[in-house]
Amino acid sequence: MRPAAALSFAIIIAAAFLATPAPAQSTGDSLRIYAVNVVKKTPFKDASTGYGIYLGRGLVITAFHVIGRLGFLKDPHVLMAGQNLPATIIKEGSLEETDLTLLSVDTERIPVSLQMRLNPLCKQPTRLGESVFVVYPEKVEHSRIVSPLSIAPEFRKKFNTLMAEPGGSGAGVFDADSKCLRGIVSRKMPRYDYLKTDTKITARIVGEAGYFVSASLIADFIPTKLRF
């Protein structure tokens, strides 16, 4: 091949390479179909709204404190896909133990786009540094799994599933690769940086981490007859 021809061929190949779009990185937007708003109406008080995740077969999981104690007095509703659905409380945890509440809505009133969907819980444990999506009805945020060593020692055993930023109560934390549900956002925790010198270790707060109730705890929380 002549030099001029070789140069022209190289230019064509380079142009074709530059014109080929890079593979689109997943944004997690497809997961928003599972995200819902949970509304509680307490007597003599204004209604308040938190988040939840639709699991399938009419079941919605949220954080216990989104509805709170005596939930049967609070007339919970679930807003999903433009529908306002009355909800029944199936099981309540507690803020001190398992920060979860399981709700049920009428499957016949669920939008067709959700009726046949099942939202899988992750089976494998979280990995340090793993990418996750925090999913809300109106948006998706990216975060990553951080070590329990980043919070105060007295909390590390109980609050051992953490992400780098706090999230909204009841929002879903999804594995960014497999799209399975990693957990439900529960609370924020002070995040520390530890400076070690020859004489002592000094801790200083550098931000906040988000604790989420893990998929394994959610699986155990769901009554056996309702599992799928």
Coordinates of N, CA, C and O in Angstrom, one line a residue, residues 58-153:
G58 N -48.3 -7.3 45.6 CA -49.0 -6.3 46.5 C -48.3 -5.9 47.7 O -48.8 -5.2 48.6
L59 N -47.0 -6.4 47.9 CA -46.2 -6.1 49.1 C -45.3 -4.9 48.9 O -44.6 -4.8 47.9
V60 N -45.3 -4.0 49.9 CA -44.4 -2.8 49.9 C -43.7 -2.8 51.2 O -44.2 -3.0 52.3
I61 N -42.4 -2.6 51.1 CA -41.5 -2.5 52.3 C -41.0 -1.1 52.5 O -40.7 -0.4 51.5
T62 N -41.1 -0.6 53.7 CA -40.6 0.7 54.1 C -39.9 0.6 55.4 O -39.9 -0.4 56.1
A63 N -39.3 1.8 55.9 CA -38.8 1.8 57.2 C -39.9 2.0 58.2 O -40.9 2.6 58.0
F64 N -39.7 1.3 59.4 CA -40.7 1.4 60.4 C -41.0 2.8 60.8 O -42.1 3.2 61.0
H65 N -40.0 3.7 60.9 CA -40.2 5.0 61.4 C -40.9 5.9 60.4 O -41.3 7.0 60.7
V66 N -41.0 5.5 59.1 CA -41.8 6.2 58.2 C -43.3 6.3 58.6 O -43.9 7.3 58.4
I67 N -43.8 5.2 59.2 CA -45.1 5.2 59.6 C -45.2 5.3 61.2 O -46.0 6.0 61.7
G68 N -44.2 4.7 61.9 CA -44.1 4.8 63.3 C -45.0 3.9 64.1 O -45.7 3.0 63.5
R69 N -45.0 4.0 65.4 CA -45.8 3.2 66.2 C -47.3 3.5 66.0 O -47.7 4.5 65.6
L70 N -48.1 2.5 66.4 CA -49.6 2.6 66.3 C -50.0 2.9 64.9 O -50.8 3.8 64.6
G71 N -49.3 2.2 63.9 CA -49.6 2.5 62.5 C -51.0 2.3 62.1 O -51.5 3.0 61.2
F72 N -51.8 1.5 62.8 CA -53.2 1.2 62.5 C -54.0 2.5 62.7 O -55.2 2.6 62.1
L73 N -53.5 3.5 63.4 CA -54.3 4.7 63.6 C -53.9 5.8 62.5 O -54.5 6.9 62.5
K74 N -53.0 5.4 61.6 CA -52.4 6.4 60.8 C -52.8 6.3 59.3 O -52.3 7.0 58.5
D75 N -53.7 5.4 59.0 CA -54.3 5.3 57.7 C -53.3 5.4 56.6 O -53.3 6.4 55.7
P76 N -52.3 4.5 56.5 CA -51.3 4.6 55.5 C -51.8 4.4 54.1 O -52.7 3.6 53.8
H77 N -51.2 5.1 53.2 CA -51.5 5.0 51.7 C -50.2 4.9 51.0 O -49.1 5.3 51.4
V78 N -50.2 4.2 49.8 CA -49.1 4.1 49.0 C -49.4 4.8 47.6 O -50.4 4.5 47.0
L79 N -48.5 5.6 47.2 CA -48.6 6.3 45.9 C -47.6 5.6 45.0 O -46.4 5.7 45.1
M80 N -48.2 5.0 44.0 CA -47.3 4.3 43.0 C -47.9 4.5 41.6 O -49.1 4.3 41.4
A81 N -47.1 4.8 40.7 CA -47.4 5.0 39.3 C -48.7 5.8 39.1 O -49.6 5.4 38.3
G82 N -48.8 6.9 39.8 CA -50.0 7.7 39.7 C -51.2 7.3 40.4 O -52.3 8.0 40.4
Q83 N -51.2 6.2 41.2 CA -52.3 5.7 41.9 C -52.1 5.9 43.4 O -51.0 5.8 43.9
N84 N -53.2 6.3 44.1 CA -53.2 6.5 45.5 C -53.9 5.3 46.2 O -55.2 5.2 46.1
L85 N -53.2 4.3 46.8 CA -53.8 3.1 47.2 C -53.8 2.9 48.7 O -52.7 3.1 49.3
P86 N -54.9 2.7 49.3 CA -55.0 2.4 50.7 C -54.1 1.1 51.0 O -54.0 0.2 50.2
A87 N -53.4 1.2 52.2 CA -52.5 0.1 52.5 C -52.8 -0.5 53.8 O -53.3 0.1 54.7
T88 N -52.6 -1.8 53.9 CA -52.8 -2.6 55.2 C -51.4 -2.9 55.8 O -50.5 -3.4 55.0
I89 N -51.3 -2.7 57.1 CA -50.0 -3.1 57.7 C -50.0 -4.6 58.0 O -50.8 -5.1 58.7
I90 N -49.0 -5.3 57.4 CA -48.9 -6.7 57.6 C -48.0 -7.0 58.8 O -48.3 -7.9 59.6
K91 N -46.9 -6.3 58.9 CA -46.0 -6.5 60.0 C -45.2 -5.3 60.3 O -44.8 -4.6 59.4
E92 N -45.0 -5.0 61.6 CA -44.3 -3.8 62.1 C -43.0 -4.3 62.8 O -43.1 -5.2 63.6
G93 N -41.9 -3.6 62.6 CA -40.7 -3.8 63.4 C -40.6 -2.8 64.5 O -41.7 -2.5 65.1
S94 N -39.5 -2.3 64.7 CA -39.3 -1.2 65.7 C -38.0 -0.4 65.3 O -37.1 -1.0 64.7
L95 N -38.0 0.8 65.8 CA -36.8 1.6 65.5 C -35.6 1.0 66.2 O -34.4 1.1 65.8
E96 N -35.8 0.4 67.4 CA -34.7 -0.1 68.2 C -34.1 -1.5 67.6 O -33.0 -1.8 67.8
E97 N -35.0 -2.2 67.0 CA -34.6 -3.6 66.5 C -34.5 -3.5 65.0 O -33.5 -3.2 64.4
T98 N -35.6 -3.9 64.3 CA -35.5 -4.0 62.8 C -36.4 -2.9 62.3 O -37.6 -2.9 62.5
D99 N -35.8 -1.9 61.7 CA -36.5 -0.7 61.2 C -37.2 -0.9 59.9 O -36.8 -0.4 58.9
L100 N -38.3 -1.8 60.0 CA -39.0 -2.1 58.8 C -40.5 -2.2 59.1 O -40.9 -2.5 60.2
T101 N -41.3 -1.9 58.1 CA -42.7 -2.2 58.2 C -43.1 -2.7 56.8 O -42.7 -2.2 55.7
L102 N -43.9 -3.8 56.8 CA -44.4 -4.4 55.6 C -45.9 -4.1 55.4 O -46.7 -4.3 56.3
L103 N -46.2 -3.5 54.2 CA -47.5 -3.1 53.8 C -48.0 -4.0 52.7 O -47.3 -4.6 51.9
S104 N -49.3 -4.0 52.6 CA -50.0 -4.7 51.5 C -51.0 -3.8 50.8 O -51.7 -3.0 51.5
V105 N -51.1 -3.8 49.5 CA -52.1 -3.0 48.8 C -52.9 -4.0 47.9 O -52.4 -5.1 47.6
D106 N -54.0 -3.6 47.5 CA -54.9 -4.4 46.6 C -54.3 -4.7 45.3 O -54.0 -3.7 44.5
T107 N -53.9 -5.9 45.0 CA -53.2 -6.2 43.7 C -54.1 -5.9 42.5 O -53.5 -5.6 41.4
E108 N -55.4 -5.9 42.6 CA -56.2 -5.6 41.5 C -56.2 -4.1 41.1 O -56.6 -3.7 40.0
R109 N -55.7 -3.3 42.1 CA -55.7 -1.8 41.8 C -54.2 -1.4 41.4 O -54.0 -0.2 41.1
I110 N -53.3 -2.3 41.4 CA -51.9 -2.0 41.0 C -51.9 -1.8 39.5 O -52.5 -2.5 38.8
P111 N -51.1 -0.8 39.1 CA -51.0 -0.6 37.6 C -50.5 -1.8 36.9 O -49.7 -2.6 37.5
V112 N -50.9 -2.0 35.7 CA -50.6 -3.2 34.9 C -49.1 -3.4 34.8 O -48.5 -4.5 34.8
S113 N -48.4 -2.3 34.7 CA -46.9 -2.3 34.5 C -46.2 -3.0 35.7 O -45.0 -3.4 35.6
L114 N -46.9 -3.1 36.9 CA -46.3 -3.7 38.1 C -46.9 -5.0 38.5 O -46.3 -5.7 39.3
Q115 N -48.0 -5.4 37.9 CA -48.7 -6.5 38.4 C -48.0 -7.8 38.3 O -48.0 -8.7 39.2
M116 N -47.2 -8.0 37.3 CA -46.4 -9.2 37.1 C -45.0 -9.1 37.5 O -44.2 -10.1 37.4
R117 N -44.6 -8.0 38.1 CA -43.2 -7.9 38.5 C -42.9 -8.4 39.9 O -43.7 -8.2 40.8
L118 N -41.7 -9.0 40.0 CA -41.2 -9.4 41.3 C -39.8 -8.7 41.5 O -39.0 -8.8 40.6
N119 N -39.6 -8.1 42.6 CA -38.4 -7.4 42.9 C -37.4 -8.3 43.7 O -37.7 -8.5 44.9
P120 N -36.4 -8.8 43.1 CA -35.6 -9.8 43.8 C -34.7 -9.1 44.9 O -34.1 -8.1 44.7
L121 N -34.6 -9.8 46.0 CA -33.7 -9.5 47.1 C -32.3 -10.0 46.8 O -32.2 -11.2 46.3
C122 N -31.3 -9.3 47.1 CA -29.9 -9.8 46.8 C -29.6 -11.0 47.8 O -30.0 -10.9 48.9
K123 N -28.9 -12.0 47.2 CA -28.6 -13.1 48.0 C -27.2 -13.0 48.6 O -26.9 -13.6 49.6
Q124 N -26.3 -12.4 47.8 CA -24.9 -12.3 48.2 C -24.7 -11.1 49.2 O -25.4 -10.0 49.0
P125 N -23.8 -11.2 50.1 CA -23.5 -10.0 51.0 C -22.9 -8.9 50.3 O -22.3 -9.0 49.2
T126 N -23.0 -7.7 50.8 CA -22.4 -6.5 50.2 C -20.9 -6.6 50.2 O -20.3 -7.3 51.1
R127 N -20.2 -5.9 49.3 CA -18.8 -5.9 49.2 C -18.3 -4.4 49.4 O -18.9 -3.5 48.8
L128 N -17.2 -4.3 50.1 CA -16.7 -2.9 50.3 C -16.3 -2.2 49.0 O -15.7 -2.8 48.1
G129 N -16.8 -1.0 48.8 CA -16.6 -0.3 47.5 C -17.6 -0.6 46.4 O -17.6 0.1 45.4
E130 N -18.5 -1.5 46.6 CA -19.5 -1.9 45.6 C -20.4 -0.6 45.3 O -20.8 0.1 46.2
S131 N -20.7 -0.5 44.0 CA -21.6 0.6 43.6 C -23.1 0.2 43.8 O -23.5 -0.9 43.5
V132 N -23.8 1.2 44.3 CA -25.2 1.0 44.5 C -26.0 2.2 44.0 O -25.5 3.3 43.9
F133 N -27.3 1.9 43.7 CA -28.2 3.0 43.4 C -29.2 3.2 44.6 O -29.8 2.2 45.1
V134 N -29.4 4.4 44.9 CA -30.5 4.7 45.9 C -31.6 5.3 45.1 O -31.5 6.3 44.4
V135 N -32.8 4.6 45.2 CA -33.9 4.8 44.2 C -35.1 5.4 44.9 O -35.6 4.9 45.9
Y136 N -35.5 6.5 44.3 CA -36.7 7.2 44.7 C -37.7 7.3 43.6 O -37.3 7.0 42.4
P137 N -39.0 7.6 43.8 CA -39.9 7.7 42.7 C -39.5 8.8 41.7 O -39.7 8.6 40.4
E138 N -38.8 9.8 42.1 CA -38.5 11.0 41.3 C -37.1 11.0 40.8 O -36.7 11.8 39.9
K139 N -36.2 10.2 41.4 CA -34.8 10.3 41.0 C -34.0 9.0 41.4 O -34.6 8.2 42.2
V140 N -32.8 8.9 41.0 CA -31.9 7.8 41.4 C -30.5 8.5 41.7 O -30.0 9.3 40.9
E141 N -30.0 8.1 42.8 CA -28.7 8.6 43.2 C -27.7 7.5 43.3 O -28.0 6.3 43.6
H142 N -26.4 7.8 43.0 CA -25.4 6.8 43.0 C -24.6 6.9 44.3 O -24.3 8.0 44.9
S143 N -24.3 5.7 44.9 CA -23.4 5.7 46.1 C -22.5 4.5 46.1 O -22.5 3.7 45.1
R144 N -21.9 4.2 47.2 CA -21.0 3.0 47.3 C -21.0 2.5 48.7 O -21.3 3.2 49.6
I145 N -20.7 1.2 48.8 CA -20.7 0.6 50.1 C -19.4 1.0 50.9 O -18.3 0.9 50.3
V146 N -19.5 1.4 52.1 CA -18.4 1.7 52.9 C -18.3 0.8 54.2 O -19.3 0.2 54.6
S147 N -17.1 0.8 54.8 CA -16.8 -0.1 55.9 C -17.5 0.4 57.2 O -17.6 1.6 57.5
P148 N -18.0 -0.5 58.0 CA -18.5 -0.2 59.4 C -17.4 0.5 60.2 O -17.7 1.2 61.2
L149 N -16.1 0.3 59.8 CA -15.0 0.9 60.6 C -15.0 2.4 60.5 O -14.3 3.1 61.2
S150 N -15.9 3.0 59.6 CA -16.0 4.4 59.4 C -16.9 5.1 60.4 O -17.0 6.3 60.5
I151 N -17.6 4.3 61.2 CA -18.5 4.8 62.2 C -18.0 4.5 63.6 O -17.0 3.7 63.8
A152 N -18.6 5.0 64.7 CA -18.2 4.8 66.0 C -18.2 3.3 66.4 O -19.1 2.6 66.0
P153 N -17.2 2.9 67.1 CA -17.1 1.4 67.5 C -18.3 0.8 68.1 O -18.6 -0.4 67.8

